[in-house]
mmCIF file of C-alpha atoms and ligand atoms in Angstrom:
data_model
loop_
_atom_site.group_PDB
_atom_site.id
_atom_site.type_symbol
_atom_site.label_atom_id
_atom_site.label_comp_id
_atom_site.label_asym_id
_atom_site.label_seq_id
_atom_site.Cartn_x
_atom_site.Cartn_y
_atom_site.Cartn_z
ATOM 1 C CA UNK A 5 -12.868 -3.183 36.278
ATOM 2 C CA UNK A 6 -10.671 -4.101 39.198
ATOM 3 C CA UNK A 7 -10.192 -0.997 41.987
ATOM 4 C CA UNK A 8 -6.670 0.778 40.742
ATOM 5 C CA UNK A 9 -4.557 -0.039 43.155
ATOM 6 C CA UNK A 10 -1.230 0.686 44.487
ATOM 7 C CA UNK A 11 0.964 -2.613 44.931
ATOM 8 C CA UNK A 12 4.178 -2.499 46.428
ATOM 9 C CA UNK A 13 5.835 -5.611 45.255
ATOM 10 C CA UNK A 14 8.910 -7.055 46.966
ATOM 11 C CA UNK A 15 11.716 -8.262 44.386
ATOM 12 C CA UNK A 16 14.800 -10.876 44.357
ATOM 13 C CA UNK A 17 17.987 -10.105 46.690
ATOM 14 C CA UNK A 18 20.440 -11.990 44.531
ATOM 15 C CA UNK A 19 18.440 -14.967 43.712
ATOM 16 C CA UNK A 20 16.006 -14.866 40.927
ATOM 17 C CA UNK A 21 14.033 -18.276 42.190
ATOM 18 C CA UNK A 22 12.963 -16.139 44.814
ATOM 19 C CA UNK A 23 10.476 -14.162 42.871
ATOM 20 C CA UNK A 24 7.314 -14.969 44.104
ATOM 21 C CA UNK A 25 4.573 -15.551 41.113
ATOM 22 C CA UNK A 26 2.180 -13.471 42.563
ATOM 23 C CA UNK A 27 4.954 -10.228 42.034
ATOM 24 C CA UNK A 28 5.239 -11.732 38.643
ATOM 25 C CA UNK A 29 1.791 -11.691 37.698
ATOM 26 C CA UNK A 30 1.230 -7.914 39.518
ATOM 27 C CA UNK A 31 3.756 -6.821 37.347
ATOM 28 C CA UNK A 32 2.545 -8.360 33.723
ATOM 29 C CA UNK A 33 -0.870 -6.719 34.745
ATOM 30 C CA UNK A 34 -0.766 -3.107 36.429
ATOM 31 C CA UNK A 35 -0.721 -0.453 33.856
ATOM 32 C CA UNK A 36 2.702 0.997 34.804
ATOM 33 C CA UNK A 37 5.569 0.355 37.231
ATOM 34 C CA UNK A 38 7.485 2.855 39.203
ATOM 35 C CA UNK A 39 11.291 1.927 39.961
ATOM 36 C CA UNK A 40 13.850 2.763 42.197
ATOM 37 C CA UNK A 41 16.101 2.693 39.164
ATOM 38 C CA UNK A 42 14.619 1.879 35.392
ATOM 39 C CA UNK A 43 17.767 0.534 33.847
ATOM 40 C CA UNK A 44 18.463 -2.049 36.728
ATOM 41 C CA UNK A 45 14.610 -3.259 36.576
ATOM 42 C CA UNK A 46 15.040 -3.439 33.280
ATOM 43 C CA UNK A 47 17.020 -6.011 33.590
ATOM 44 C CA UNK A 48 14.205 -8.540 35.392
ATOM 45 C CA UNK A 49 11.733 -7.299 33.564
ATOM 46 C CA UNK A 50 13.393 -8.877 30.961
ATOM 47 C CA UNK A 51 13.892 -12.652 32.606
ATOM 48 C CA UNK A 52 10.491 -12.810 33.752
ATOM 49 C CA UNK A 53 8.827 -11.138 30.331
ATOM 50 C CA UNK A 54 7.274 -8.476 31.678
ATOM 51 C CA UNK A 55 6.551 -5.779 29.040
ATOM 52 C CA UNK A 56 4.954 -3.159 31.227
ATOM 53 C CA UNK A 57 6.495 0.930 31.202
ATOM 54 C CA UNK A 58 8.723 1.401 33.289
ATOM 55 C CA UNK A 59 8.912 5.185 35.224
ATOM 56 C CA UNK A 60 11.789 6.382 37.531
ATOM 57 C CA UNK A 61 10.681 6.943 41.109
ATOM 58 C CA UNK A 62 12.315 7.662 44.177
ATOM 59 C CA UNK A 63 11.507 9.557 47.493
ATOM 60 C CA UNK A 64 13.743 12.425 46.491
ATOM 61 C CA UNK A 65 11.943 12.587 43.192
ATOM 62 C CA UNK A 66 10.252 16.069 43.694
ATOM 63 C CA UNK A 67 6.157 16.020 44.924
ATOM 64 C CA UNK A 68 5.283 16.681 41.357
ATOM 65 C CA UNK A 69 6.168 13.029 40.248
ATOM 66 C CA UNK A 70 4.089 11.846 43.366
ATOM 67 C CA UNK A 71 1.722 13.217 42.461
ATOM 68 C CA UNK A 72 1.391 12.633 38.680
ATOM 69 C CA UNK A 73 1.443 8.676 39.874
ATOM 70 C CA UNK A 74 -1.448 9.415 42.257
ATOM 71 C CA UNK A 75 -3.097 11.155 39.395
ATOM 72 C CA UNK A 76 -2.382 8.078 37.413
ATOM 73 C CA UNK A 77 -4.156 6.123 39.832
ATOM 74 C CA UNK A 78 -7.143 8.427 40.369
ATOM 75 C CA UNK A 79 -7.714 8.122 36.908
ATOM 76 C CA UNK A 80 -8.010 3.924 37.471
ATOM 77 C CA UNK A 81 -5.300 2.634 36.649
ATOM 78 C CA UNK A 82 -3.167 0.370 38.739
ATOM 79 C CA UNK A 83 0.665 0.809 39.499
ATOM 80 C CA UNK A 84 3.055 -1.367 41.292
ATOM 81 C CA UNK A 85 6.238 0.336 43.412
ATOM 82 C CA UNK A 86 9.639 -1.865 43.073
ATOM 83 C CA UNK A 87 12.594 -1.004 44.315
ATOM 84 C CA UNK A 88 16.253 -2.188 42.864
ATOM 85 C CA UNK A 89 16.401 -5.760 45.569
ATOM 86 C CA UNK A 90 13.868 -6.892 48.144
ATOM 87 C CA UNK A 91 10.945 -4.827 49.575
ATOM 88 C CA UNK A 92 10.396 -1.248 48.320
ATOM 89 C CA UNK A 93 10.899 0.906 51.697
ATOM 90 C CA UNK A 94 12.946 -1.011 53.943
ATOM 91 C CA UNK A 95 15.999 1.461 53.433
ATOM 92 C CA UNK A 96 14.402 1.843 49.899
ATOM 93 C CA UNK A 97 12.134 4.544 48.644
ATOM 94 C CA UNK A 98 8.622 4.602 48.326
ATOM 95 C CA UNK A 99 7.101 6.141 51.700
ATOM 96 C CA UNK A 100 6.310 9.219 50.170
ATOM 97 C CA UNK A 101 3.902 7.425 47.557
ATOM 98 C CA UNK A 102 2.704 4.668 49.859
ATOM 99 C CA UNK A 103 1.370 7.638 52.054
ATOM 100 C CA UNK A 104 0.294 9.803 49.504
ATOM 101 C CA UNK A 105 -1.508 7.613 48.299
ATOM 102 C CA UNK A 106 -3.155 6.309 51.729
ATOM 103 C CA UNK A 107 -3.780 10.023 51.845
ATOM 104 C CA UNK A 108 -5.532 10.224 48.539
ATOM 105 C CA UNK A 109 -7.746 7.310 49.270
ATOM 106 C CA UNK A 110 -5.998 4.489 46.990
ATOM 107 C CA UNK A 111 -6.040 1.109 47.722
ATOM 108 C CA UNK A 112 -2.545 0.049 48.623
ATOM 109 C CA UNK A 113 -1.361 -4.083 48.511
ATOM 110 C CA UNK A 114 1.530 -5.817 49.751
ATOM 111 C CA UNK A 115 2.992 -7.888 47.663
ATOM 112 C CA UNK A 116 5.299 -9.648 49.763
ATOM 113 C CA UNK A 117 9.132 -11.746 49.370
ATOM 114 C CA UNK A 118 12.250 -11.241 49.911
ATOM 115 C CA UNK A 119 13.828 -8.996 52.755
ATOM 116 C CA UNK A 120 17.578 -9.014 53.718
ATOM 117 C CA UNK A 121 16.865 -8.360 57.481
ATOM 118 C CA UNK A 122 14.010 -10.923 57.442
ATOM 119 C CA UNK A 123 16.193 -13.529 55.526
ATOM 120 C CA UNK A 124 19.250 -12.537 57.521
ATOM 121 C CA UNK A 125 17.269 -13.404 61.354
ATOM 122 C CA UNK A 126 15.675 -16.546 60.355
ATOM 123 C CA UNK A 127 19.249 -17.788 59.729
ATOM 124 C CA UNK A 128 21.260 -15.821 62.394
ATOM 125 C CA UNK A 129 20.285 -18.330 65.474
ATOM 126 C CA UNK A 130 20.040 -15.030 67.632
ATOM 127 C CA UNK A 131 16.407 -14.620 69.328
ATOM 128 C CA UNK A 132 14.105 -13.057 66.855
ATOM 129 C CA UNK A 133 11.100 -12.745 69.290
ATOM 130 C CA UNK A 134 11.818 -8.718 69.412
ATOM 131 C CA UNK A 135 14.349 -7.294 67.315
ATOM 132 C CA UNK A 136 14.677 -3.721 65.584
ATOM 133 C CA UNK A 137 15.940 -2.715 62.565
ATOM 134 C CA UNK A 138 18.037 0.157 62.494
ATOM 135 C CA UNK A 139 19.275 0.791 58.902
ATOM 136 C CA UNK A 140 22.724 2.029 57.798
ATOM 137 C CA UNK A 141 24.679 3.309 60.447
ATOM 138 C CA UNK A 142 26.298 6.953 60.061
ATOM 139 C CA UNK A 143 28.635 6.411 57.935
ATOM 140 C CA UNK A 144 31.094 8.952 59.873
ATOM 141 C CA UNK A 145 33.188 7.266 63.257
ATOM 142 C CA UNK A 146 31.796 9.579 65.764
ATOM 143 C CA UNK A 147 27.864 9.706 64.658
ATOM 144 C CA UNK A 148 28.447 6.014 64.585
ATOM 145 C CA UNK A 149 29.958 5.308 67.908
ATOM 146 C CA UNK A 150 27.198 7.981 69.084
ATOM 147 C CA UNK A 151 23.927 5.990 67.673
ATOM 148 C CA UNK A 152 25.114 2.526 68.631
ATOM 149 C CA UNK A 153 25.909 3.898 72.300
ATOM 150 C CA UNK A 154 21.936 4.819 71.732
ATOM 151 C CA UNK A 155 21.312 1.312 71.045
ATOM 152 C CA UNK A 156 23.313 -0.857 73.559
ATOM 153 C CA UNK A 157 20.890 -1.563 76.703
ATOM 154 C CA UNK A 158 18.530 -3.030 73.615
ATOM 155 C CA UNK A 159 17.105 -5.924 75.127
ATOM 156 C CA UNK A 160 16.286 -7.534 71.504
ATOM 157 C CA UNK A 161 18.516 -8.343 68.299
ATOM 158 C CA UNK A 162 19.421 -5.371 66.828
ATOM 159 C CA UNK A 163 19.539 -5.612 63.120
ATOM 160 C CA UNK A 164 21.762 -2.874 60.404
ATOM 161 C CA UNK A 165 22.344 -3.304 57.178
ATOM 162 C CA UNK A 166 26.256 -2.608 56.405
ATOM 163 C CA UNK A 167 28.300 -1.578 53.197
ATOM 164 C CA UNK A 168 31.151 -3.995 52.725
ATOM 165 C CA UNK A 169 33.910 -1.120 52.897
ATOM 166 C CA UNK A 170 32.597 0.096 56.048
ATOM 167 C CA UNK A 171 31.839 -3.438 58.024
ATOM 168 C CA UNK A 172 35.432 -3.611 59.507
ATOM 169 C CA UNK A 173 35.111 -0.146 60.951
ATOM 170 C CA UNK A 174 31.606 -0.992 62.002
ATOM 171 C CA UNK A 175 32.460 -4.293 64.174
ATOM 172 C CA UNK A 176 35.441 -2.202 65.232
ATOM 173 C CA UNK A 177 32.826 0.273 66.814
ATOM 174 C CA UNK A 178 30.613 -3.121 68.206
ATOM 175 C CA UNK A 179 33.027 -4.503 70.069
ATOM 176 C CA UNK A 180 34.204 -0.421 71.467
ATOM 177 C CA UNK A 181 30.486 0.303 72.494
ATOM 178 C CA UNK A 182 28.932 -2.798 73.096
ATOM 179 C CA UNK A 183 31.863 -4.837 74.373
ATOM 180 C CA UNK A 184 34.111 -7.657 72.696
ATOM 181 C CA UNK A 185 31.711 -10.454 73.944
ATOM 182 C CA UNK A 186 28.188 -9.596 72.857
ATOM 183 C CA UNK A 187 27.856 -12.280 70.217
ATOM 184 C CA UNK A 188 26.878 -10.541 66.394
ATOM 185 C CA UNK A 189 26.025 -12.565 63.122
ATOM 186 C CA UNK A 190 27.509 -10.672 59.729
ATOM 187 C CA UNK A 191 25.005 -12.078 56.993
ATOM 188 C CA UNK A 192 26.764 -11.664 53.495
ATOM 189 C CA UNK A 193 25.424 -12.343 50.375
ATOM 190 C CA UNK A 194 21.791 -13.976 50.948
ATOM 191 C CA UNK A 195 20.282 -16.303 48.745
ATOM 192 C CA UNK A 196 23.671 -15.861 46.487
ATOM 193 C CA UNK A 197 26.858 -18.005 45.632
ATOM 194 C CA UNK A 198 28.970 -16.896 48.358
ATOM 195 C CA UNK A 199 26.303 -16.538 51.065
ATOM 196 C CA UNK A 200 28.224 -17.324 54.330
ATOM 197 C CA UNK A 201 27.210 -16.643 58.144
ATOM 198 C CA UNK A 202 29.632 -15.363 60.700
ATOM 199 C CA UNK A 203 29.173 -15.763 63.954
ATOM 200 C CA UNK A 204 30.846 -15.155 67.564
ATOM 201 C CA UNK A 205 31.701 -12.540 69.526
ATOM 202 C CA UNK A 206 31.937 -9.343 68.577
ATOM 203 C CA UNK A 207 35.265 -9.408 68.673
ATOM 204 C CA UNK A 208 35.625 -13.116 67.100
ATOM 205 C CA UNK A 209 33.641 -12.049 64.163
ATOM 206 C CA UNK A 210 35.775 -8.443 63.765
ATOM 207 C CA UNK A 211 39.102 -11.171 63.892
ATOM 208 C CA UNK A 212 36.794 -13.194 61.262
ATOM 209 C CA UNK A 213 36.204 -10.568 58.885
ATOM 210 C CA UNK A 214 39.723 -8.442 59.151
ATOM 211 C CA UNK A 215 41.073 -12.169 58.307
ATOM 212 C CA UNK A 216 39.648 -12.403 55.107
ATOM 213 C CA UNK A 217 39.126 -9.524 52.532
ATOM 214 C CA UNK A 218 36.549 -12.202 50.466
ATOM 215 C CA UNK A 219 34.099 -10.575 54.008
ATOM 216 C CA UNK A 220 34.344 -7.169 53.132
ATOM 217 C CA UNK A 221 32.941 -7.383 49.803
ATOM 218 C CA UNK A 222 29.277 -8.046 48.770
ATOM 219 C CA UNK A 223 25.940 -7.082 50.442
ATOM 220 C CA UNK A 224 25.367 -7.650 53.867
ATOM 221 C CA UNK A 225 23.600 -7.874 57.021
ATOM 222 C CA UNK A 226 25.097 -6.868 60.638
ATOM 223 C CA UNK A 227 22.880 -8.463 63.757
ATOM 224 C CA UNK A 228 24.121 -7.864 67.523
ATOM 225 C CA UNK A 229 22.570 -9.982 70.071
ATOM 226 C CA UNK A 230 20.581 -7.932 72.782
ATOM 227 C CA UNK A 231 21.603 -6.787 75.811
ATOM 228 C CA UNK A 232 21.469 -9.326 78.775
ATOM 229 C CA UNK A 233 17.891 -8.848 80.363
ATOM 230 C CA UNK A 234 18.025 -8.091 83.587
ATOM 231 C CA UNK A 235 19.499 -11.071 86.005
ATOM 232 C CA UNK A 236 16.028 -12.082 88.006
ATOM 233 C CA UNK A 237 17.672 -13.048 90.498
ATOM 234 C CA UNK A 238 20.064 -10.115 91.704
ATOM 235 C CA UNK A 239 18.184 -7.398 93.293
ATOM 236 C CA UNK A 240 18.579 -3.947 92.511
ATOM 237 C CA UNK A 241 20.378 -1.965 95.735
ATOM 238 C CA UNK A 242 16.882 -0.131 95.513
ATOM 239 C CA UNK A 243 14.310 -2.846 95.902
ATOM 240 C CA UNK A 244 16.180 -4.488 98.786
ATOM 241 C CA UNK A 245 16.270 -1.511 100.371
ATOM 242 C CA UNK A 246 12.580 -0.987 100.180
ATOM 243 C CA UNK A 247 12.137 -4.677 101.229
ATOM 244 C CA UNK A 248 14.188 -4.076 104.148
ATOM 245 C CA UNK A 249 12.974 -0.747 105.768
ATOM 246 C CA UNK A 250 9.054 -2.279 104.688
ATOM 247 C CA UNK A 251 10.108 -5.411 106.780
ATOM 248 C CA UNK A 252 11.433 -3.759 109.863
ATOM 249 C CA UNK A 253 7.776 -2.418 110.442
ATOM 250 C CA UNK A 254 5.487 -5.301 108.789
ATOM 251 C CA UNK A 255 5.277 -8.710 108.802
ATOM 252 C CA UNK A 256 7.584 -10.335 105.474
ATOM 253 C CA UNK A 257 4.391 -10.833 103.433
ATOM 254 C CA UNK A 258 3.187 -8.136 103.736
ATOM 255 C CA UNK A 259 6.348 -5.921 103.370
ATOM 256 C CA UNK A 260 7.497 -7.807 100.447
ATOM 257 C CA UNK A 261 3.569 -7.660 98.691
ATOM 258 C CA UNK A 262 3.996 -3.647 99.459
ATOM 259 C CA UNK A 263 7.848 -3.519 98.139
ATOM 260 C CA UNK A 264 6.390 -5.004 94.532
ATOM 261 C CA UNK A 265 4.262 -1.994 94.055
ATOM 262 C CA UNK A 266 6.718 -0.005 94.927
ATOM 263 C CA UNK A 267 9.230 -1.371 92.687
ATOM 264 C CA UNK A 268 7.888 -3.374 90.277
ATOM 265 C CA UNK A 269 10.125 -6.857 91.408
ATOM 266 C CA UNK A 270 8.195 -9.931 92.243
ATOM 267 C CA UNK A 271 7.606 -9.811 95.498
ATOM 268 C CA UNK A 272 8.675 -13.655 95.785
ATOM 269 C CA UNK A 273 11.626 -12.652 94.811
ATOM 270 C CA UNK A 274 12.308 -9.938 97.836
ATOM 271 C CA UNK A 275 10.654 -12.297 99.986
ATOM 272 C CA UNK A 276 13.654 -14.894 99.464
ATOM 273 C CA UNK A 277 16.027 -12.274 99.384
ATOM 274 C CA UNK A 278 14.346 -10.607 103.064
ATOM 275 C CA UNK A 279 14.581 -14.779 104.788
ATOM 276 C CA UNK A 280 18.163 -15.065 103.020
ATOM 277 C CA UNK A 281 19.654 -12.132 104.832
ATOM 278 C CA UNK A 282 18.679 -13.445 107.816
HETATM 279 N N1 SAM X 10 14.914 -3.231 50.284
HETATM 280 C C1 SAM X 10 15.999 -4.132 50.544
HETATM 281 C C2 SAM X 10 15.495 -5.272 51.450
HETATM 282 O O1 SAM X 10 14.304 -5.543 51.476
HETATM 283 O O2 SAM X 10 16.299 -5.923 52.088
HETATM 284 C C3 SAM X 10 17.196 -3.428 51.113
HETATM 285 C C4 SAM X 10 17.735 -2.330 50.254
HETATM 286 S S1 SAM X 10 19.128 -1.504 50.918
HETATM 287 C C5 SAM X 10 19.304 -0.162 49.807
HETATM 288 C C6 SAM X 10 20.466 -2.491 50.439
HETATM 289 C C7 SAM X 10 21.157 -3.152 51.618
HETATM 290 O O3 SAM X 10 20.396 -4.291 52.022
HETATM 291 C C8 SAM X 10 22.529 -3.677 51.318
HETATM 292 O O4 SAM X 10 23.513 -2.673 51.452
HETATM 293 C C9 SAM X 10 22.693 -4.765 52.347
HETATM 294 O O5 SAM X 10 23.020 -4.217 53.613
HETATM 295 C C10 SAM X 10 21.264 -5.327 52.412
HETATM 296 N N2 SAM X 10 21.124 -6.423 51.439
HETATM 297 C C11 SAM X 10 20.434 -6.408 50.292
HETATM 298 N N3 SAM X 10 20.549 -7.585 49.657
HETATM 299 C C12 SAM X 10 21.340 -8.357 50.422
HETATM 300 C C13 SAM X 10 21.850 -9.683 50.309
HETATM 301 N N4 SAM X 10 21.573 -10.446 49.266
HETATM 302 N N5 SAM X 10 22.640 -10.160 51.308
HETATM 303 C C14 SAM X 10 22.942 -9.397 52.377
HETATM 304 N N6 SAM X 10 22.490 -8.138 52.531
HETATM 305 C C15 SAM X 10 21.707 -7.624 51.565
#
């Protein structure tokens, strides 16, 4: 007998090709799958003839459901967690269980495909060496303006996912807190018909998507460039004027070797700056 195990299969995001086999064959063989929503699994159960129960879970479900599935698998039987699109818990239920059943000593598998935010960087052409994901923004102006204010010295590509009626609002807010230049990708409708990339400026893509009421409809995907790094080479006011008071009583390798401690800036860097001024 195969260790019951917990697998927490990704599903589709519009496009059923994307199904990997190995979710398929998870599904034909665990004992029981938990679902976001039963009617909408249903539905690819069906197309990929999978004839396993189906039981409703979701992280509000109370702790008693929780733990009748941990119960389930203490007993030896396996259970896979899928959510309606995508990965179960990326801004989908299933922590609760995943860590429950960590807790209880379960084995717990990945069973990996598609993810909107993964799907929607790879395409995006922003920098995807860092990059967060912050969910659904408040869906109420003020809490919205608030958390993106949070977010604007982010340094990486900040990802959100968006609901069509509130995108419009939402760029309006980008291009308020983050300014009208900081370029930002809207991802609509991955791996579907009408998929379509926007990008540009903030406020570009706003003038993009208040054009046309076909981009405020469907699922998507909001990504905003990161902030600028740092420019290397201009000087904070602070580090020069470490470099300079260290250089009017030491030598300029020396001062400028002392000034990096200090300050963290290469001291190459305050060395040119120390023989530019003068
Ligand atoms: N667990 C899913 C995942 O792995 O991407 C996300 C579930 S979340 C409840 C649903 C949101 O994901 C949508 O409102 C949208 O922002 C994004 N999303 C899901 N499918 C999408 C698609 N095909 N194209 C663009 N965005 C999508």
């Amino acid at each position: 007998m195969t260790e019951p195990t917990l697998y927490v299969v990704a599903t589709p995001i519009g496009n059923l090709g994307d199904m990997v086999p190995r979710a398929v064959e998870t599904l034909q063989t665990v004992q029981l799958i938990a679902a976001e929503d039963t009617r909408h699994s249903a539905k690819l159960l069906e197309h990929f003839h999978i004839k396993t129960p189906l039981l409703a879970y979701h992280d509000h479900s109370d702790s008693k459901r929780t733990q009748y599935l941990i119960e389930k698998l203490r007993a030896g039987e396996s259970i896979a967690l899928i959510s309606d699109a995508g990965t179960p818990l990326v801004s989908d239920p299933g922590y609760q269980l995943v860590a429950a059943a960590q807790a209880a000593g379960v084995r717990v598998v990945p069973i990996p495909g598609a993810c909107a935010l993964i799907a929607a960087l790879a395409a995006s052409g922003l920098a995807s060496d860092r990059f967060s994901f912050e969910g659904f923004l408040p869906a109420k102006q003020v809490a919205r303006q608030k958390r993106l204010a949070e977010l604007v010295g982010n340094t990486g590509t900040t990802i959100f996912y968006e609901a069509p009626h509130r995108i419009l609002e939402s760029l309006q807010d980008v291009v308020a807190v983050f300014g009208a230049e900081r370029p930002v990708v809207v991802a609509r409708e991955l791996t579907k018909t009408f998929e379509t990339f926007l990008t540009g400026s903030a406020a570009d893509v706003l003038a993009q998507v208040a054009a046309d009421s076909n981009q405020q409809r469907g699922e998507i995907v909001l990504l905003v460039q990161g902030a600028p790094k740092p420019d290397a080479a201009a000087l904070d006011s602070e580090a020069t004027r470490i470099m300079a008071l260290l250089a009017a009583e030491l030598p300029p390798k020396k001062a400028s070797a002392l000034a990096e401690n200090i300050t963290g800036v290469k001291k190459k860097q305050l060395y040119q700056w120390y023989v530019d001024q003068k």
